[in-house]
Amino acid sequence: MSARSKILFILLAGAGHGNWAWDKLHILLLKLGFLVLPIERIGKDRVRYLQEVVSAVGGYDHVVIVAHSIATADVVDLAGYDELQSGKVSWVLVAPPPIGFDLSYQLYIVFAAGVKLLRSAVKENNAVLMISGKMAYKFLFSEIPAYAYHAIFVDGKLRPEPLLKWFVFGRYEKLLPRGLPGYAYVVVPMRDAMVPARFQLRLAGRLGAEVFQIVGAPHDVMFTHPESLARVLQEIVEQVTGIEP
């Protein structure tokens, strides 16, 4: 049995939100050699649905739970289960581009879930929050506590340099405390057009926290670039578990 066959991806599509992108992501992950379990809410009561996710975690070396932002309420509930409060579980929350949604409301739901998820799970889990849109930075710095994220991707690429432990973004520098415990991945779409070129990323001093690698993807990766998302997920697993490509 290969090492990758002991890693499970759980795809949470929310309430009837199956689409071609999730299906393609499923196929791509299978081609990469991972096990994939899509779990839908259709036809199940909430308790049964959540327990199905929790029960699937056992027997694997590492589990990556990938949730569309429409399923953020599910993520918040799942983060409270003891079985998922473990270093063997990584979380990926994918926020979609504003297609058919009110952007501000959609982002608020995503960030509200992200706050609760990171506060409850970040000390043990490897949390990944993928955000997008014009309101992203407002919510990032006002709603999510600074201790919850110690790694932010740069230019849409995984950056392995261990010294990239913080970033300071323009006027928000004063909101970022130093040396706080905990770690997480945070994916911020720096390619988003709302980011003016004059704002430069600057690295701040050394932190006392453990920091994993920095990953990223375009904000519309879920819908237009599932191949990119599959590669990002592969990189996350390889970094967290040490499994080589």
Coordinates of C-alpha atoms in Angstrom, one line a residue:
M1 CA 0.0 0.0 0.0
S2 CA 1.4 3.4 -1.0
A3 CA 1.9 6.2 1.5
R4 CA -0.6 8.3 -0.4
S5 CA -3.3 5.7 -0.1
K6 CA -3.2 6.4 3.7
I7 CA -4.2 10.0 3.1
L8 CA -7.9 10.8 2.6
F9 CA -9.4 13.9 1.0
I10 CA -13.0 14.5 2.2
L11 CA -14.8 16.9 -0.2
L12 CA -17.8 18.7 1.5
A13 CA -19.9 20.3 -1.2
G14 CA -22.6 21.6 1.2
A15 CA -26.3 21.2 0.5
G16 CA -26.6 20.2 -3.1
H17 CA -23.7 22.2 -4.4
G18 CA -22.2 19.6 -6.6
N19 CA -20.7 21.0 -9.8
W20 CA -18.2 20.1 -12.5
A21 CA -15.3 21.7 -10.6
W22 CA -15.8 19.4 -7.6
D23 CA -16.1 16.4 -9.9
K24 CA -13.0 17.4 -11.7
L25 CA -11.1 18.0 -8.5
H26 CA -12.2 14.5 -7.3
I27 CA -10.8 12.9 -10.5
L28 CA -7.5 14.9 -10.3
L29 CA -6.9 13.9 -6.7
L30 CA -7.5 10.3 -7.6
K31 CA -5.0 10.5 -10.5
L32 CA -2.5 11.9 -8.0
G33 CA -2.9 8.7 -6.0
F34 CA -5.0 10.0 -3.1
L35 CA -8.2 8.5 -1.7
V36 CA -11.2 10.8 -2.1
L37 CA -14.5 10.7 -0.3
P38 CA -17.2 13.2 -1.4
I39 CA -19.9 13.7 1.2
E40 CA -23.1 15.5 0.4
R41 CA -25.9 16.6 2.7
I42 CA -28.7 15.6 0.3
G43 CA -31.1 13.1 1.8
K44 CA -29.5 13.1 5.3
D45 CA -30.3 14.8 8.5
R46 CA -27.6 17.1 9.9
V47 CA -26.5 14.8 12.7
R48 CA -26.1 11.9 10.4
Y49 CA -24.3 14.0 7.8
L50 CA -21.7 15.3 10.4
Q51 CA -21.2 11.9 11.9
E52 CA -20.5 10.5 8.5
V53 CA -17.6 13.0 8.2
V54 CA -16.3 12.2 11.6
S55 CA -16.5 8.5 11.1
A56 CA -14.5 8.7 7.9
V57 CA -11.4 10.1 9.7
G58 CA -10.4 6.9 11.4
G59 CA -7.8 4.5 9.8
Y60 CA -5.9 7.2 7.8
D61 CA -2.5 8.7 8.5
H62 CA -3.8 12.2 7.5
V63 CA -7.1 13.6 6.4
V64 CA -7.7 16.8 4.4
I65 CA -11.2 18.2 4.7
V66 CA -12.0 20.5 1.8
A67 CA -15.1 22.6 2.2
H68 CA -16.7 25.0 -0.2
S69 CA -17.7 28.2 1.5
I70 CA -21.3 27.3 1.2
A71 CA -20.5 24.5 3.6
T72 CA -19.0 26.8 6.2
A73 CA -21.7 26.1 8.7
D74 CA -20.8 22.4 8.5
V75 CA -17.1 23.3 9.0
V76 CA -17.9 25.2 12.2
D77 CA -19.9 22.3 13.6
L78 CA -17.2 19.8 12.6
A79 CA -14.4 21.8 14.2
G80 CA -16.1 21.1 17.5
Y81 CA -15.7 17.3 17.3
D82 CA -12.9 15.9 19.4
E83 CA -12.1 13.4 16.7
L84 CA -11.2 16.2 14.4
Q85 CA -9.1 18.1 16.9
S86 CA -6.0 16.4 15.8
G87 CA -2.8 17.2 13.9
K88 CA -3.8 14.5 11.4
V89 CA -6.6 16.7 10.1
S90 CA -6.0 19.6 7.8
W91 CA -8.8 22.0 6.8
V92 CA -9.3 23.9 3.5
L93 CA -12.1 26.4 3.2
V94 CA -12.5 27.5 -0.4
A95 CA -14.3 30.8 -1.0
P96 CA -15.8 31.2 -4.5
P97 CA -15.7 34.2 -6.7
P98 CA -18.9 36.4 -6.5
I99 CA -21.0 34.4 -9.0
G100 CA -24.7 34.7 -8.0
F101 CA -23.9 35.8 -4.5
D102 CA -23.8 39.1 -2.7
L103 CA -20.1 39.5 -2.2
S104 CA -20.0 41.2 1.2
Y105 CA -22.6 38.8 2.7
Q106 CA -20.8 35.8 1.3
L107 CA -17.4 36.9 2.6
Y108 CA -18.9 37.6 6.0
I109 CA -20.2 34.1 6.3
V110 CA -16.8 32.7 5.2
F111 CA -14.9 34.8 7.7
A112 CA -17.3 34.3 10.6
A113 CA -16.8 30.5 10.1
G114 CA -13.1 31.0 9.7
V115 CA -12.8 32.9 13.0
K116 CA -14.6 30.1 14.9
L117 CA -12.7 27.4 13.1
L118 CA -9.3 28.8 13.6
R119 CA -10.0 29.7 17.3
S120 CA -11.1 26.2 18.0
A121 CA -8.8 24.1 15.9
V122 CA -5.7 26.0 15.0
K123 CA -3.6 24.8 17.9
E124 CA -3.8 21.2 16.7
N125 CA -4.9 21.4 13.1
N126 CA -3.4 22.8 9.9
A127 CA -6.1 25.3 8.9
V128 CA -6.3 26.7 5.5
L129 CA -8.5 29.7 4.7
M130 CA -8.9 30.7 1.1
I131 CA -10.4 34.1 0.7
S132 CA -11.3 36.4 -2.2
G133 CA -12.9 39.7 -3.2
K134 CA -12.9 43.4 -2.4
M135 CA -13.8 43.0 1.3
A136 CA -11.2 40.3 1.9
Y137 CA -8.6 42.5 3.7
K138 CA -11.1 44.4 5.8
F139 CA -12.4 41.1 7.2
L140 CA -9.0 39.5 7.4
F141 CA -7.6 42.2 9.7
S142 CA -10.8 43.1 11.7
E143 CA -12.5 39.7 12.2
I144 CA -9.8 37.1 12.3
P145 CA -7.5 37.3 15.4
A146 CA -3.9 37.8 14.4
Y147 CA -2.8 34.8 16.4
A148 CA -4.7 32.5 14.1
Y149 CA -2.5 33.0 11.1
H150 CA 1.2 33.0 10.8
A151 CA 1.7 32.2 7.2
I152 CA 0.4 34.0 4.2
F153 CA 1.2 33.1 0.6
V154 CA 3.1 35.4 -1.7
D155 CA 2.4 35.7 -5.4
G156 CA 0.3 32.6 -5.6
K157 CA 3.1 30.2 -5.0
L158 CA 4.3 27.9 -2.2
R159 CA 7.2 29.5 -0.5
P160 CA 9.4 27.1 1.6
E161 CA 11.6 29.8 3.1
P162 CA 11.3 29.4 6.9
L163 CA 12.0 33.1 7.5
L164 CA 8.8 34.1 5.8
K165 CA 6.9 34.1 9.2
W166 CA 4.8 37.2 8.9
F167 CA 3.8 39.9 6.5
V168 CA 2.9 43.5 7.2
F169 CA 0.4 45.0 4.8
G170 CA 0.4 48.8 4.7
R171 CA -1.6 50.5 7.4
Y172 CA -2.5 47.3 9.1
E173 CA 0.9 46.8 10.6
K174 CA -0.2 47.9 14.1
L175 CA -2.9 45.1 14.2
L176 CA -0.3 42.3 14.0
P177 CA 1.1 41.3 17.4
R178 CA 4.4 39.4 17.6
G179 CA 5.4 36.1 19.1
L180 CA 2.0 34.6 19.7
P181 CA 1.5 30.8 19.7
G182 CA -0.4 28.7 17.1
Y183 CA 0.0 28.3 13.4
A184 CA -2.1 28.0 10.3
Y185 CA -2.1 28.4 6.6
V186 CA -3.9 31.4 5.3
V187 CA -4.3 31.8 1.6
V188 CA -4.8 35.4 0.4
P189 CA -5.3 36.2 -3.3
M190 CA -2.6 38.8 -3.8
R191 CA -3.3 38.6 -7.5
D192 CA -6.7 40.0 -6.9
A193 CA -7.2 43.3 -8.8
M194 CA -8.3 45.1 -5.6
V195 CA -4.7 45.1 -4.3
P196 CA -3.0 48.3 -5.5
A197 CA 0.5 47.8 -6.8
R198 CA 1.8 50.5 -4.5
F199 CA 1.1 48.3 -1.4
Q200 CA 4.2 46.2 -0.8
L201 CA 4.5 43.1 1.3
R202 CA 7.1 43.6 4.0
L203 CA 8.4 40.9 6.3
A204 CA 8.4 41.6 10.0
G205 CA 10.6 40.3 12.8
R206 CA 10.9 36.8 13.9
L207 CA 8.0 35.1 15.6
G208 CA 8.0 32.6 18.5
A209 CA 5.4 30.5 16.7
E210 CA 5.8 27.4 14.6
V211 CA 5.1 28.3 11.0
F212 CA 4.3 25.9 8.1
Q213 CA 4.9 26.7 4.5
I214 CA 3.1 29.4 2.5
V215 CA 0.6 28.4 -0.2
G216 CA -1.7 30.2 -2.5
A217 CA -4.0 30.1 -5.5
P218 CA -6.0 32.6 -7.5
H219 CA -9.3 33.6 -5.9
D220 CA -11.3 31.8 -8.6
V221 CA -9.3 28.6 -8.5
M222 CA -12.2 26.5 -7.5
F223 CA -14.3 27.3 -10.5
T224 CA -11.8 28.0 -13.3
H225 CA -8.6 26.2 -12.2
P226 CA -9.3 23.0 -10.4
E227 CA -6.0 21.7 -11.6
S228 CA -4.3 24.5 -9.6
L229 CA -6.3 23.7 -6.5
A230 CA -5.4 20.0 -6.8
R231 CA -1.7 21.0 -7.0
V232 CA -2.0 23.3 -4.0
L233 CA -3.7 20.5 -2.0
Q234 CA -1.0 18.1 -3.0
E235 CA 1.7 20.6 -1.8
I236 CA -0.1 21.0 1.5
V237 CA -0.1 17.3 2.1
E238 CA 3.5 16.9 1.1
Q239 CA 4.6 19.6 3.4
V240 CA 2.5 18.5 6.4
T241 CA 3.2 14.7 6.0
G242 CA 6.6 14.7 4.4
I243 CA 5.4 12.5 1.6
E244 CA 7.3 13.2 -1.6
P245 CA 5.7 13.6 -5.0

